[in-house]
Amino acid sequence: MMTDASLQTTFLAPTGWPDRWLADAAVRRGLPGADRLSEHESLPTAWEALVAAGATEDAILALACAVSATKAAELSTVGVQQSALLDQAIAERHGVVPVRADGTTLVVATANPLSETLEGDLAFATRRRVHIVTASPSDVEAAMRRCYGAALPFVEPSSAPRTLRKEHDDDVDAPSAIAQLIDALIQQALRDGASDLHFEPKEEGLLVRFRVDGSLYEVRRVPAEQSSQVVRRIKVLAGMDIADTMRPQDGRLAVQFEGR
């Protein structure tokens, strides 16, 4: 009978796998397919390598939950309503999808629950306690698509402020694309050297203007049916009260742009 120690020496997981611990656990416990992991070292994660080697998703999930002391995620209800809980850039960077908020606790699903920096980074970024649940990479990816939708292309910055590209009555495909729209506008504003970014409600929609060299230039109009979603998203990012629509509020947010 092979011991855990002898099993562990049969395969050395690639150091590039972010979930190397999963491969090590699979080998130690003799998970079906673990003896063929060396054939799939080119895959990006140990989870995917185990699937390619013949292990079932259910078996891998059970192992991951047992080793990490987490519960399996229920992602069937995750959709666009969760997009306001976590910025898409942060979710993609850490490979997580927001599941729900329980008071001051944010529940997120990931295929790598033993990531050393995950919980601390998310707690710092969201100012919430973070509770981690586990799901397969494919389930996390599918839930992220439902949550955030397909990314809108960035609006190309112009070579001169007075010829900023303007897109009248630009239709945002779905509410899930609001986050991408705002990210694109902020990045365009930074590239074009704007000092201010204005969102002005009009009867026909939301007028978006940049202030460049002291003058305001129109760059986009968002249809009226998406106006409230844009405003709500900005309030969420800036830490303002989304329920208070009658009083002016101050908020603050930070973005990373070209490494700064």
mmCIF file of C-alpha atoms in Angstrom:
data_model
loop_
_atom_site.group_PDB
_atom_site.id
_atom_site.type_symbol
_atom_site.label_atom_id
_atom_site.label_comp_id
_atom_site.label_asym_id
_atom_site.label_seq_id
_atom_site.Cartn_x
_atom_site.Cartn_y
_atom_site.Cartn_z
ATOM 1 C CA MET A 1 0.000 0.000 0.000
ATOM 2 C CA MET A 2 1.400 3.414 -0.945
ATOM 3 C CA THR A 3 1.717 5.954 1.834
ATOM 4 C CA ASP A 4 1.060 9.684 1.569
ATOM 5 C CA ALA A 5 4.815 10.245 1.583
ATOM 6 C CA SER A 6 5.442 7.886 -1.319
ATOM 7 C CA LEU A 7 2.556 9.309 -3.294
ATOM 8 C CA GLN A 8 3.876 12.823 -2.788
ATOM 9 C CA THR A 9 7.177 11.967 -4.414
ATOM 10 C CA THR A 10 5.587 10.685 -7.618
ATOM 11 C CA PHE A 11 4.897 14.151 -9.025
ATOM 12 C CA LEU A 12 6.246 17.640 -8.401
ATOM 13 C CA ALA A 13 3.613 20.193 -9.363
ATOM 14 C CA PRO A 14 4.860 23.051 -11.560
ATOM 15 C CA THR A 15 5.674 26.114 -9.490
ATOM 16 C CA GLY A 16 3.759 28.234 -12.012
ATOM 17 C CA TRP A 17 0.416 26.771 -11.032
ATOM 18 C CA PRO A 18 -1.336 29.273 -8.730
ATOM 19 C CA ASP A 19 -3.210 26.345 -7.144
ATOM 20 C CA ARG A 20 -0.219 24.070 -6.791
ATOM 21 C CA TRP A 21 -1.539 23.020 -3.378
ATOM 22 C CA LEU A 22 -4.441 21.289 -5.160
ATOM 23 C CA ALA A 23 -2.117 19.121 -7.226
ATOM 24 C CA ASP A 24 -0.123 18.205 -4.135
ATOM 25 C CA ALA A 25 -3.317 17.263 -2.275
ATOM 26 C CA ALA A 26 -4.576 15.201 -5.219
ATOM 27 C CA VAL A 27 -1.326 13.233 -5.327
ATOM 28 C CA ARG A 28 -1.231 12.674 -1.577
ATOM 29 C CA ARG A 29 -4.801 11.421 -1.482
ATOM 30 C CA GLY A 30 -4.593 9.365 -4.637
ATOM 31 C CA LEU A 31 -7.315 11.236 -6.517
ATOM 32 C CA PRO A 32 -8.113 9.430 -9.790
ATOM 33 C CA GLY A 33 -6.101 11.115 -12.531
ATOM 34 C CA ALA A 34 -3.462 12.503 -10.173
ATOM 35 C CA ASP A 35 -0.948 9.970 -11.476
ATOM 36 C CA ARG A 36 -1.232 11.558 -14.949
ATOM 37 C CA LEU A 37 -0.724 15.188 -13.928
ATOM 38 C CA SER A 38 2.737 15.301 -15.448
ATOM 39 C CA GLU A 39 1.129 14.888 -18.879
ATOM 40 C CA HIS A 40 -0.712 18.200 -18.515
ATOM 41 C CA GLU A 41 1.869 20.552 -17.042
ATOM 42 C CA SER A 42 1.271 23.073 -19.831
ATOM 43 C CA LEU A 43 -2.228 23.870 -18.594
ATOM 44 C CA PRO A 44 -2.556 27.091 -16.549
ATOM 45 C CA THR A 45 -3.941 25.570 -13.322
ATOM 46 C CA ALA A 46 -3.783 22.344 -11.375
ATOM 47 C CA TRP A 47 -7.592 22.154 -11.457
ATOM 48 C CA GLU A 48 -7.625 22.127 -15.262
ATOM 49 C CA ALA A 49 -4.763 19.651 -15.342
ATOM 50 C CA LEU A 50 -6.671 17.297 -13.060
ATOM 51 C CA VAL A 51 -9.747 17.498 -15.295
ATOM 52 C CA ALA A 52 -7.602 16.772 -18.359
ATOM 53 C CA ALA A 53 -6.029 13.840 -16.502
ATOM 54 C CA GLY A 54 -9.429 12.272 -15.914
ATOM 55 C CA ALA A 55 -10.546 13.482 -12.493
ATOM 56 C CA THR A 56 -14.188 14.567 -12.222
ATOM 57 C CA GLU A 57 -15.173 18.131 -11.371
ATOM 58 C CA ASP A 58 -17.160 16.861 -8.379
ATOM 59 C CA ALA A 59 -14.174 14.974 -7.004
ATOM 60 C CA ILE A 60 -11.854 17.949 -7.444
ATOM 61 C CA LEU A 61 -14.389 20.284 -5.838
ATOM 62 C CA ALA A 62 -14.821 17.965 -2.861
ATOM 63 C CA LEU A 63 -11.057 17.761 -2.426
ATOM 64 C CA ALA A 64 -10.587 21.524 -2.732
ATOM 65 C CA CYS A 65 -13.300 22.195 -0.166
ATOM 66 C CA ALA A 66 -11.893 19.622 2.241
ATOM 67 C CA VAL A 67 -8.328 20.913 2.047
ATOM 68 C CA SER A 68 -9.297 24.594 2.265
ATOM 69 C CA ALA A 69 -12.103 24.119 4.826
ATOM 70 C CA THR A 70 -14.526 26.006 2.580
ATOM 71 C CA LYS A 71 -17.995 25.207 1.292
ATOM 72 C CA ALA A 72 -18.997 24.608 -2.310
ATOM 73 C CA ALA A 73 -20.431 27.722 -3.946
ATOM 74 C CA GLU A 74 -23.977 28.015 -5.251
ATOM 75 C CA LEU A 75 -23.618 30.218 -8.319
ATOM 76 C CA SER A 76 -26.907 29.632 -10.127
ATOM 77 C CA THR A 77 -28.353 32.891 -8.800
ATOM 78 C CA VAL A 78 -25.344 35.056 -9.642
ATOM 79 C CA GLY A 79 -26.189 37.621 -12.309
ATOM 80 C CA VAL A 80 -25.937 41.312 -13.132
ATOM 81 C CA GLN A 81 -27.335 42.228 -9.715
ATOM 82 C CA GLN A 82 -24.037 41.126 -8.157
ATOM 83 C CA SER A 83 -21.896 43.376 -10.378
ATOM 84 C CA ALA A 84 -22.215 46.297 -7.948
ATOM 85 C CA LEU A 85 -20.683 44.241 -5.128
ATOM 86 C CA LEU A 86 -17.171 44.051 -6.565
ATOM 87 C CA ASP A 87 -15.354 46.000 -9.245
ATOM 88 C CA GLN A 88 -14.803 43.883 -12.345
ATOM 89 C CA ALA A 89 -11.095 44.675 -12.579
ATOM 90 C CA ILE A 90 -10.574 43.395 -9.033
ATOM 91 C CA ALA A 91 -12.695 40.303 -9.687
ATOM 92 C CA GLU A 92 -10.737 39.434 -12.825
ATOM 93 C CA ARG A 93 -7.369 40.095 -11.196
ATOM 94 C CA HIS A 94 -8.122 37.630 -8.398
ATOM 95 C CA GLY A 95 -10.252 35.152 -10.334
ATOM 96 C CA VAL A 96 -13.323 35.560 -8.145
ATOM 97 C CA VAL A 97 -16.988 36.297 -8.604
ATOM 98 C CA PRO A 98 -19.140 38.075 -5.984
ATOM 99 C CA VAL A 99 -21.960 35.890 -4.673
ATOM 100 C CA ARG A 100 -23.736 38.023 -2.084
ATOM 101 C CA ALA A 101 -23.254 40.551 0.684
ATOM 102 C CA ASP A 102 -24.290 39.566 4.197
ATOM 103 C CA GLY A 103 -24.177 42.788 6.158
ATOM 104 C CA THR A 104 -20.519 43.829 6.239
ATOM 105 C CA THR A 105 -19.340 40.499 4.801
ATOM 106 C CA LEU A 106 -18.785 39.909 1.096
ATOM 107 C CA VAL A 107 -19.080 36.316 -0.093
ATOM 108 C CA VAL A 108 -16.929 35.501 -3.135
ATOM 109 C CA ALA A 109 -16.406 32.289 -5.094
ATOM 110 C CA THR A 110 -13.044 31.158 -6.423
ATOM 111 C CA ALA A 111 -11.348 28.035 -7.711
ATOM 112 C CA ASN A 112 -8.257 28.848 -5.634
ATOM 113 C CA PRO A 113 -9.469 29.317 -2.045
ATOM 114 C CA LEU A 114 -5.951 28.917 -0.585
ATOM 115 C CA SER A 115 -4.493 31.881 -2.447
ATOM 116 C CA GLU A 116 -2.230 33.571 0.085
ATOM 117 C CA THR A 117 -3.204 37.136 -0.807
ATOM 118 C CA LEU A 118 -6.836 36.748 -1.847
ATOM 119 C CA GLU A 119 -8.702 37.399 1.385
ATOM 120 C CA GLY A 120 -6.497 40.280 2.507
ATOM 121 C CA ASP A 121 -6.490 42.017 -0.876
ATOM 122 C CA LEU A 122 -10.266 41.815 -1.248
ATOM 123 C CA ALA A 123 -10.869 42.980 2.315
ATOM 124 C CA PHE A 124 -8.623 45.992 1.691
ATOM 125 C CA ALA A 125 -10.253 46.816 -1.660
ATOM 126 C CA THR A 126 -13.859 46.458 -0.481
ATOM 127 C CA ARG A 127 -13.542 47.488 3.176
ATOM 128 C CA ARG A 128 -15.559 44.399 4.074
ATOM 129 C CA ARG A 129 -14.904 41.095 5.708
ATOM 130 C CA VAL A 130 -14.465 38.445 3.027
ATOM 131 C CA HIS A 131 -15.913 34.944 3.132
ATOM 132 C CA ILE A 132 -14.601 32.523 0.514
ATOM 133 C CA VAL A 133 -16.512 29.672 -1.107
ATOM 134 C CA THR A 134 -15.188 27.319 -3.761
ATOM 135 C CA ALA A 135 -16.288 26.536 -7.317
ATOM 136 C CA SER A 136 -14.686 25.101 -10.440
ATOM 137 C CA PRO A 137 -12.858 27.474 -12.818
ATOM 138 C CA SER A 138 -15.518 26.926 -15.489
ATOM 139 C CA ASP A 139 -18.344 27.734 -13.073
ATOM 140 C CA VAL A 140 -16.565 30.859 -11.835
ATOM 141 C CA GLU A 141 -15.962 32.006 -15.417
ATOM 142 C CA ALA A 142 -19.597 31.408 -16.410
ATOM 143 C CA ALA A 143 -20.820 33.312 -13.355
ATOM 144 C CA MET A 144 -18.470 36.196 -14.159
ATOM 145 C CA ARG A 145 -19.913 36.416 -17.673
ATOM 146 C CA ARG A 146 -23.428 36.587 -16.246
ATOM 147 C CA CYS A 147 -22.343 39.116 -13.644
ATOM 148 C CA TYR A 148 -20.284 41.515 -15.731
ATOM 149 C CA GLY A 149 -21.212 40.690 -19.304
ATOM 150 C CA ALA A 150 -18.995 41.210 -22.334
ATOM 151 C CA ALA A 151 -16.594 44.111 -22.014
ATOM 152 C CA LEU A 152 -17.270 47.216 -24.050
ATOM 153 C CA PRO A 153 -14.330 48.376 -26.150
ATOM 154 C CA PHE A 154 -12.542 51.450 -24.849
ATOM 155 C CA VAL A 155 -13.388 54.724 -26.591
ATOM 156 C CA GLU A 156 -10.256 55.645 -28.514
ATOM 157 C CA PRO A 157 -8.710 58.910 -27.264
ATOM 158 C CA SER A 158 -8.198 61.605 -29.860
ATOM 159 C CA SER A 159 -4.945 63.332 -30.729
ATOM 160 C CA ALA A 160 -6.347 66.755 -29.772
ATOM 161 C CA PRO A 161 -8.898 67.657 -27.075
ATOM 162 C CA ARG A 162 -11.131 69.619 -29.446
ATOM 163 C CA THR A 163 -11.634 66.546 -31.620
ATOM 164 C CA LEU A 164 -12.463 64.112 -28.854
ATOM 165 C CA ARG A 165 -14.431 61.220 -30.284
ATOM 166 C CA LYS A 166 -18.128 61.758 -29.617
ATOM 167 C CA GLU A 167 -20.715 58.979 -29.651
ATOM 168 C CA HIS A 168 -24.255 60.351 -29.557
ATOM 169 C CA ASP A 169 -27.034 58.130 -28.272
ATOM 170 C CA ASP A 170 -24.502 55.367 -27.664
ATOM 171 C CA ASP A 171 -26.432 52.293 -26.647
ATOM 172 C CA VAL A 172 -25.022 50.281 -23.768
ATOM 173 C CA ASP A 173 -25.839 46.664 -24.629
ATOM 174 C CA ALA A 174 -26.941 45.607 -21.131
ATOM 175 C CA PRO A 175 -26.893 46.786 -17.514
ATOM 176 C CA SER A 176 -23.996 44.406 -16.925
ATOM 177 C CA ALA A 177 -21.859 46.553 -19.247
ATOM 178 C CA ILE A 178 -22.191 49.696 -17.126
ATOM 179 C CA ALA A 179 -19.002 48.939 -15.170
ATOM 180 C CA GLN A 180 -17.011 48.545 -18.385
ATOM 181 C CA LEU A 181 -18.460 51.775 -19.767
ATOM 182 C CA ILE A 182 -17.379 53.757 -16.708
ATOM 183 C CA ASP A 183 -13.928 52.180 -16.714
ATOM 184 C CA ALA A 184 -13.537 53.086 -20.395
ATOM 185 C CA LEU A 185 -14.589 56.685 -19.813
ATOM 186 C CA ILE A 186 -12.215 57.135 -16.878
ATOM 187 C CA GLN A 187 -9.313 55.741 -18.882
ATOM 188 C CA GLN A 188 -10.145 57.952 -21.856
ATOM 189 C CA ALA A 189 -10.327 60.984 -19.566
ATOM 190 C CA LEU A 190 -6.887 60.188 -18.157
ATOM 191 C CA ARG A 191 -5.377 59.659 -21.591
ATOM 192 C CA ASP A 192 -6.804 62.944 -22.858
ATOM 193 C CA GLY A 193 -5.567 64.894 -19.839
ATOM 194 C CA ALA A 194 -9.033 65.831 -18.583
ATOM 195 C CA SER A 195 -9.261 67.546 -15.200
ATOM 196 C CA ASP A 196 -12.955 66.752 -14.758
ATOM 197 C CA LEU A 197 -15.409 64.107 -15.912
ATOM 198 C CA HIS A 198 -19.035 65.294 -15.938
ATOM 199 C CA PHE A 199 -22.184 63.167 -16.070
ATOM 200 C CA GLU A 200 -25.114 65.473 -16.724
ATOM 201 C CA PRO A 201 -28.708 64.137 -16.677
ATOM 202 C CA LYS A 202 -30.779 65.344 -19.632
ATOM 203 C CA GLU A 203 -34.264 64.393 -20.785
ATOM 204 C CA GLU A 204 -32.854 62.363 -23.669
ATOM 205 C CA GLY A 205 -30.175 60.657 -21.565
ATOM 206 C CA LEU A 206 -26.915 61.186 -19.719
ATOM 207 C CA LEU A 207 -24.515 63.672 -21.292
ATOM 208 C CA VAL A 208 -20.858 62.826 -20.634
ATOM 209 C CA ARG A 209 -18.335 65.653 -20.951
ATOM 210 C CA PHE A 210 -14.619 66.082 -20.235
ATOM 211 C CA ARG A 211 -12.995 69.313 -19.073
ATOM 212 C CA VAL A 212 -9.716 69.724 -20.950
ATOM 213 C CA ASP A 213 -7.648 72.926 -20.683
ATOM 214 C CA GLY A 214 -10.547 74.653 -18.932
ATOM 215 C CA SER A 215 -13.206 73.837 -21.548
ATOM 216 C CA LEU A 216 -15.917 71.159 -21.546
ATOM 217 C CA TYR A 217 -16.234 68.804 -24.522
ATOM 218 C CA GLU A 218 -18.983 66.276 -25.121
ATOM 219 C CA VAL A 219 -17.701 62.724 -25.610
ATOM 220 C CA ARG A 220 -20.716 60.457 -25.221
ATOM 221 C CA ARG A 221 -24.434 60.255 -24.528
ATOM 222 C CA VAL A 222 -25.865 57.334 -22.620
ATOM 223 C CA PRO A 223 -29.569 56.524 -23.237
ATOM 224 C CA ALA A 224 -32.010 57.620 -20.547
ATOM 225 C CA GLU A 225 -32.861 54.059 -19.560
ATOM 226 C CA GLN A 226 -29.253 53.465 -18.466
ATOM 227 C CA SER A 227 -28.732 56.812 -16.704
ATOM 228 C CA SER A 228 -29.755 55.639 -13.249
ATOM 229 C CA GLN A 229 -27.493 52.579 -13.536
ATOM 230 C CA VAL A 230 -24.486 54.752 -14.358
ATOM 231 C CA VAL A 231 -25.169 57.041 -11.398
ATOM 232 C CA ARG A 232 -25.688 54.075 -9.078
ATOM 233 C CA ARG A 233 -22.426 52.477 -10.206
ATOM 234 C CA ILE A 234 -20.466 55.673 -9.565
ATOM 235 C CA LYS A 235 -22.016 55.944 -6.090
ATOM 236 C CA VAL A 236 -21.045 52.356 -5.299
ATOM 237 C CA LEU A 237 -17.456 52.894 -6.457
ATOM 238 C CA ALA A 238 -17.160 56.145 -4.516
ATOM 239 C CA GLY A 239 -18.641 54.732 -1.303
ATOM 240 C CA MET A 240 -21.777 56.879 -1.349
ATOM 241 C CA ASP A 241 -25.313 56.038 -0.242
ATOM 242 C CA ILE A 242 -27.173 54.723 -3.288
ATOM 243 C CA ALA A 243 -30.517 55.063 -1.494
ATOM 244 C CA ASP A 244 -30.124 58.814 -0.912
ATOM 245 C CA THR A 245 -31.099 60.563 -4.149
ATOM 246 C CA MET A 246 -32.221 63.900 -2.667
ATOM 247 C CA ARG A 247 -29.026 65.341 -1.199
ATOM 248 C CA PRO A 248 -25.568 66.089 -2.630
ATOM 249 C CA GLN A 249 -22.933 63.606 -1.494
ATOM 250 C CA ASP A 250 -19.152 63.509 -1.422
ATOM 251 C CA GLY A 251 -17.315 60.329 -2.305
ATOM 252 C CA ARG A 252 -13.898 59.121 -3.344
ATOM 253 C CA LEU A 253 -12.483 56.327 -5.467
ATOM 254 C CA ALA A 254 -9.074 55.340 -6.804
ATOM 255 C CA VAL A 255 -8.142 53.714 -10.115
ATOM 256 C CA GLN A 256 -4.962 52.204 -11.465
ATOM 257 C CA PHE A 257 -3.851 53.630 -14.807
ATOM 258 C CA GLU A 258 -0.783 52.572 -16.773
ATOM 259 C CA GLY A 259 0.859 51.215 -13.650
ATOM 260 C CA ARG A 260 0.108 54.289 -11.517
#
